[in-house]
Amino acid sequence: KSSDGNYGKIFVEKADTLKLYSIYCSTQSMASVRLKEYTTKSKEFDQFVEKCFDHPRCRQLGLDSFIMSPMVRVIVAQMLAIY
């Protein structure tokens, strides 16, 4: 957080880094589709994902939640920049 609340300046300074989010966000829906396909087709993969879900570090969040996390960060950052 900028001490003076100037989030726009931070975005300009980090613009090159933020381009990675653009690439990620544009392929996120494909990642969600692939996750669904793999969990449906592979019992082993589905069991692995379930095992991860139960791990304390995952806080009972599914893999799909982790796929969405970067997009949520971008949306929140945009809201902070606007308001």
Coordinates of N, CA, C and O in Angstrom, one line a residue:
K1 N 0.8 -1.2 0.0 CA 0.0 0.0 0.0 C 0.9 1.2 0.0 O 1.8 1.3 0.8
S2 N 0.5 2.2 -0.8 CA 1.3 3.4 -0.9 C 0.9 4.2 0.3 O -0.3 4.3 0.7
S3 N 1.9 4.9 1.0 CA 1.7 5.6 2.2 C 0.8 6.8 1.9 O 0.0 7.3 2.8
D4 N 0.8 7.4 0.7 CA -0.1 8.5 0.4 C -1.4 8.1 -0.4 O -2.1 8.9 -0.8
G5 N -1.6 6.8 -0.5 CA -2.8 6.3 -1.1 C -2.8 6.3 -2.6 O -3.8 6.1 -3.3
N6 N -1.6 6.6 -3.2 CA -1.5 6.7 -4.7 C -1.2 5.4 -5.3 O -0.1 5.1 -5.6
Y7 N -2.3 4.6 -5.5 CA -2.1 3.3 -6.0 C -1.7 3.3 -7.5 O -1.0 2.4 -8.0
G8 N -2.2 4.3 -8.2 CA -1.9 4.4 -9.6 C -0.4 4.5 -9.9 O 0.1 3.8 -10.8
K9 N 0.3 5.2 -9.1 CA 1.8 5.3 -9.3 C 2.4 3.9 -9.1 O 3.3 3.6 -9.9
I10 N 1.9 3.1 -8.2 CA 2.5 1.8 -8.0 C 2.2 0.9 -9.2 O 3.1 0.2 -9.7
F11 N 1.0 1.0 -9.8 CA 0.7 0.2 -11.0 C 1.6 0.6 -12.1 O 2.0 -0.2 -12.9
V12 N 1.9 1.9 -12.3 CA 2.8 2.3 -13.4 C 4.2 1.8 -13.2 O 4.8 1.3 -14.1
E13 N 4.6 1.8 -11.9 CA 6.0 1.3 -11.6 C 6.1 -0.2 -11.9 O 7.1 -0.7 -12.2
K14 N 5.0 -0.9 -11.7 CA 5.0 -2.4 -11.8 C 4.4 -2.9 -13.0 O 4.0 -4.1 -13.2
A15 N 4.2 -2.0 -14.0 CA 3.4 -2.4 -15.2 C 4.0 -3.6 -15.9 O 3.2 -4.5 -16.4
D16 N 5.3 -3.7 -16.0 CA 5.9 -4.9 -16.7 C 5.5 -6.2 -16.0 O 5.2 -7.2 -16.6
T17 N 5.6 -6.2 -14.7 CA 5.2 -7.4 -13.9 C 3.8 -7.7 -14.0 O 3.4 -8.9 -14.1
L18 N 2.9 -6.7 -14.1 CA 1.5 -6.9 -14.2 C 1.0 -7.5 -15.5 O -0.1 -8.1 -15.6
K19 N 1.9 -7.4 -16.5 CA 1.5 -8.0 -17.8 C 1.3 -9.5 -17.7 O 0.6 -10.1 -18.4
L20 N 2.1 -10.1 -16.8 CA 1.9 -11.6 -16.6 C 0.5 -11.9 -16.1 O 0.0 -13.0 -16.5
Y21 N -0.1 -11.1 -15.3 CA -1.5 -11.3 -14.9 C -2.4 -11.3 -16.1 O -3.4 -12.0 -16.2
S22 N -2.2 -10.4 -17.1 CA -3.0 -10.4 -18.3 C -3.0 -11.7 -19.0 O -4.0 -12.2 -19.4
I23 N -1.8 -12.3 -19.1 CA -1.7 -13.6 -19.8 C -2.4 -14.7 -19.0 O -3.2 -15.5 -19.5
Y24 N -2.2 -14.6 -17.7 CA -2.8 -15.6 -16.8 C -4.3 -15.5 -16.9 O -5.0 -16.5 -17.0
C25 N -4.8 -14.3 -16.8 CA -6.3 -14.1 -16.8 C -6.9 -14.5 -18.1 O -8.1 -15.1 -18.1
S26 N -6.2 -14.3 -19.2 CA -6.8 -14.7 -20.5 C -6.9 -16.2 -20.7 O -7.6 -16.7 -21.5
T27 N -6.1 -17.0 -19.9 CA -6.1 -18.4 -20.0 C -6.8 -19.1 -18.8 O -6.8 -20.4 -18.8
Q28 N -7.2 -18.4 -17.8 CA -7.8 -18.9 -16.6 C -9.0 -19.8 -16.9 O -9.1 -20.9 -16.3
S29 N -9.9 -19.4 -17.7 CA -11.1 -20.2 -18.0 C -10.7 -21.6 -18.6 O -11.3 -22.6 -18.3
M30 N -9.6 -21.6 -19.4 CA -9.2 -22.8 -20.0 C -8.6 -23.7 -18.9 O -8.8 -25.0 -18.9
A31 N -7.9 -23.2 -17.9 CA -7.3 -23.9 -16.8 C -8.4 -24.6 -16.0 O -8.3 -25.7 -15.6
S32 N -9.5 -23.8 -15.8 CA -10.7 -24.4 -15.0 C -11.3 -25.6 -15.8 O -11.7 -26.6 -15.2
V33 N -11.4 -25.4 -17.1 CA -12.0 -26.5 -17.9 C -11.1 -27.7 -17.9 O -11.6 -28.9 -17.7
R34 N -9.8 -27.5 -18.0 CA -8.9 -28.6 -18.0 C -8.9 -29.3 -16.6 O -8.8 -30.6 -16.5
L35 N -9.0 -28.6 -15.5 CA -9.1 -29.2 -14.2 C -10.3 -30.1 -14.1 O -10.2 -31.2 -13.6
K36 N -11.4 -29.6 -14.6 CA -12.6 -30.4 -14.6 C -12.5 -31.7 -15.4 O -12.9 -32.8 -15.0
E37 N -11.9 -31.5 -16.6 CA -11.6 -32.7 -17.4 C -10.7 -33.7 -16.8 O -11.1 -34.9 -16.8
Y38 N -9.6 -33.3 -16.2 CA -8.7 -34.2 -15.6 C -9.3 -34.9 -14.3 O -9.0 -36.1 -14.1
T39 N -10.0 -34.1 -13.5 CA -10.6 -34.8 -12.4 C -11.7 -35.8 -12.8 O -11.9 -36.8 -12.0
T40 N -12.3 -35.5 -13.9 CA -13.4 -36.5 -14.4 C -12.7 -37.7 -15.0 O -13.2 -38.8 -14.8
K41 N -11.7 -37.5 -15.8 CA -11.0 -38.6 -16.5 C -10.1 -39.5 -15.6 O -9.9 -40.7 -15.9
S42 N -9.5 -38.9 -14.7 CA -8.4 -39.6 -13.9 C -8.8 -39.7 -12.4 O -8.8 -38.7 -11.7
K43 N -9.1 -40.9 -12.0 CA -9.5 -41.1 -10.6 C -8.3 -40.8 -9.7 O -8.5 -40.2 -8.6
E44 N -7.1 -41.1 -10.1 CA -5.9 -40.8 -9.4 C -5.7 -39.3 -9.2 O -5.4 -38.8 -8.1
F45 N -5.9 -38.5 -10.2 CA -5.8 -37.1 -10.1 C -6.9 -36.5 -9.2 O -6.6 -35.7 -8.4
D46 N -8.1 -37.0 -9.4 CA -9.2 -36.6 -8.5 C -8.9 -36.8 -7.1 O -9.2 -36.0 -6.2
Q47 N -8.4 -38.0 -6.8 CA -8.0 -38.4 -5.4 C -6.9 -37.5 -4.9 O -6.9 -37.0 -3.7
F48 N -5.9 -37.1 -5.7 CA -4.9 -36.2 -5.3 C -5.4 -34.9 -5.0 O -5.1 -34.3 -4.0
V49 N -6.3 -34.4 -5.8 CA -6.9 -33.0 -5.6 C -7.7 -33.0 -4.3 O -7.6 -32.1 -3.5
E50 N -8.4 -34.1 -4.0 CA -9.2 -34.2 -2.8 C -8.3 -34.3 -1.6 O -8.5 -33.7 -0.5
K51 N -7.2 -35.0 -1.7 CA -6.2 -35.1 -0.6 C -5.6 -33.7 -0.3 O -5.4 -33.3 0.8
C52 N -5.3 -33.0 -1.4 CA -4.8 -31.6 -1.2 C -5.9 -30.7 -0.5 O -5.5 -29.9 0.4
F53 N -7.1 -30.9 -0.9 CA -8.2 -30.1 -0.3 C -8.2 -30.3 1.2 O -8.5 -29.3 2.0
D54 N -8.0 -31.5 1.7 CA -8.0 -31.8 3.1 C -6.7 -31.4 3.9 O -6.7 -31.4 5.1
H55 N -5.7 -31.0 3.1 CA -4.5 -30.6 3.8 C -4.7 -29.2 4.5 O -5.3 -28.3 3.9
P56 N -4.2 -29.1 5.7 CA -4.4 -27.8 6.5 C -4.0 -26.5 5.7 O -4.6 -25.5 5.8
R57 N -2.9 -26.6 5.0 CA -2.4 -25.5 4.3 C -3.3 -25.0 3.2 O -3.3 -23.8 2.8
C58 N -4.2 -25.8 2.7 CA -5.1 -25.5 1.7 C -6.4 -24.8 2.3 O -7.2 -24.3 1.5
R59 N -6.5 -24.9 3.6 CA -7.7 -24.3 4.2 C -9.0 -24.7 3.6 O -10.0 -24.0 3.5
Q60 N -9.1 -26.0 3.2 CA -10.2 -26.6 2.5 C -10.7 -25.8 1.3 O -11.9 -25.7 1.1
L61 N -9.8 -25.2 0.6 CA -10.1 -24.5 -0.7 C -9.7 -25.5 -1.8 O -8.6 -26.1 -1.7
G62 N -10.5 -25.6 -2.8 CA -10.3 -26.5 -3.9 C -9.3 -25.9 -4.8 O -9.0 -24.7 -4.8
L63 N -8.7 -26.7 -5.7 CA -7.7 -26.3 -6.7 C -8.3 -25.2 -7.5 O -7.6 -24.2 -7.9
D64 N -9.6 -25.2 -7.8 CA -10.2 -24.2 -8.6 C -10.2 -22.8 -7.9 O -10.0 -21.8 -8.6
S65 N -10.2 -22.8 -6.6 CA -10.1 -21.5 -5.9 C -8.7 -20.9 -6.1 O -8.5 -19.7 -6.2
F66 N -7.7 -21.8 -6.0 CA -6.3 -21.3 -6.2 C -6.1 -20.8 -7.7 O -5.3 -19.9 -7.9
I67 N -6.8 -21.5 -8.6 CA -6.7 -21.0 -10.0 C -7.3 -19.6 -10.1 O -6.7 -18.8 -10.9
M68 N -8.3 -19.3 -9.4 CA -9.0 -18.0 -9.4 C -8.2 -16.9 -8.7 O -8.4 -15.7 -8.9
S69 N -7.4 -17.3 -7.7 CA -6.8 -16.3 -6.8 C -6.1 -15.1 -7.5 O -6.3 -14.0 -7.2
P70 N -5.3 -15.4 -8.6 CA -4.6 -14.2 -9.2 C -5.6 -13.3 -9.9 O -5.5 -12.1 -9.9
M71 N -6.7 -13.8 -10.4 CA -7.7 -13.0 -11.0 C -8.4 -12.1 -10.0 O -8.7 -10.9 -10.2
V72 N -8.7 -12.7 -8.8 CA -9.3 -11.9 -7.7 C -8.3 -10.8 -7.3 O -8.8 -9.6 -7.1
R73 N -7.1 -11.1 -7.2 CA -6.1 -10.0 -6.9 C -6.1 -8.9 -7.9 O -6.1 -7.7 -7.5
V74 N -6.2 -9.2 -9.1 CA -6.3 -8.1 -10.2 C -7.5 -7.3 -10.0 O -7.5 -6.1 -10.1
I75 N -8.7 -7.9 -9.8 CA -9.9 -7.2 -9.6 C -9.9 -6.3 -8.4 O -10.2 -5.1 -8.5
V76 N -9.3 -6.8 -7.3 CA -9.2 -6.0 -6.1 C -8.3 -4.8 -6.3 O -8.6 -3.7 -5.9
A77 N -7.2 -5.1 -7.0 CA -6.2 -4.0 -7.3 C -6.8 -2.9 -8.1 O -6.6 -1.7 -7.9
Q78 N -7.6 -3.3 -9.1 CA -8.3 -2.3 -10.0 C -9.3 -1.5 -9.2 O -9.4 -0.3 -9.3
M79 N -10.0 -2.1 -8.2 CA -10.9 -1.4 -7.4 C -10.2 -0.4 -6.5 O -10.7 0.7 -6.3
L80 N -9.1 -0.8 -6.0 CA -8.3 0.1 -5.1 C -7.8 1.3 -5.9 O -7.7 2.4 -5.5
A81 N -7.4 1.0 -7.2 CA -6.9 2.1 -8.0 C -8.0 3.1 -8.4 O -7.7 4.3 -8.5
I82 N -9.2 2.6 -8.5 CA -10.3 3.5 -8.9 C -10.8 4.3 -7.8 O -11.1 5.5 -7.9
Y83 N -10.9 3.7 -6.6 CA -11.5 4.4 -5.5 C -10.4 4.9 -4.6 O -10.1 5.2 -3.7

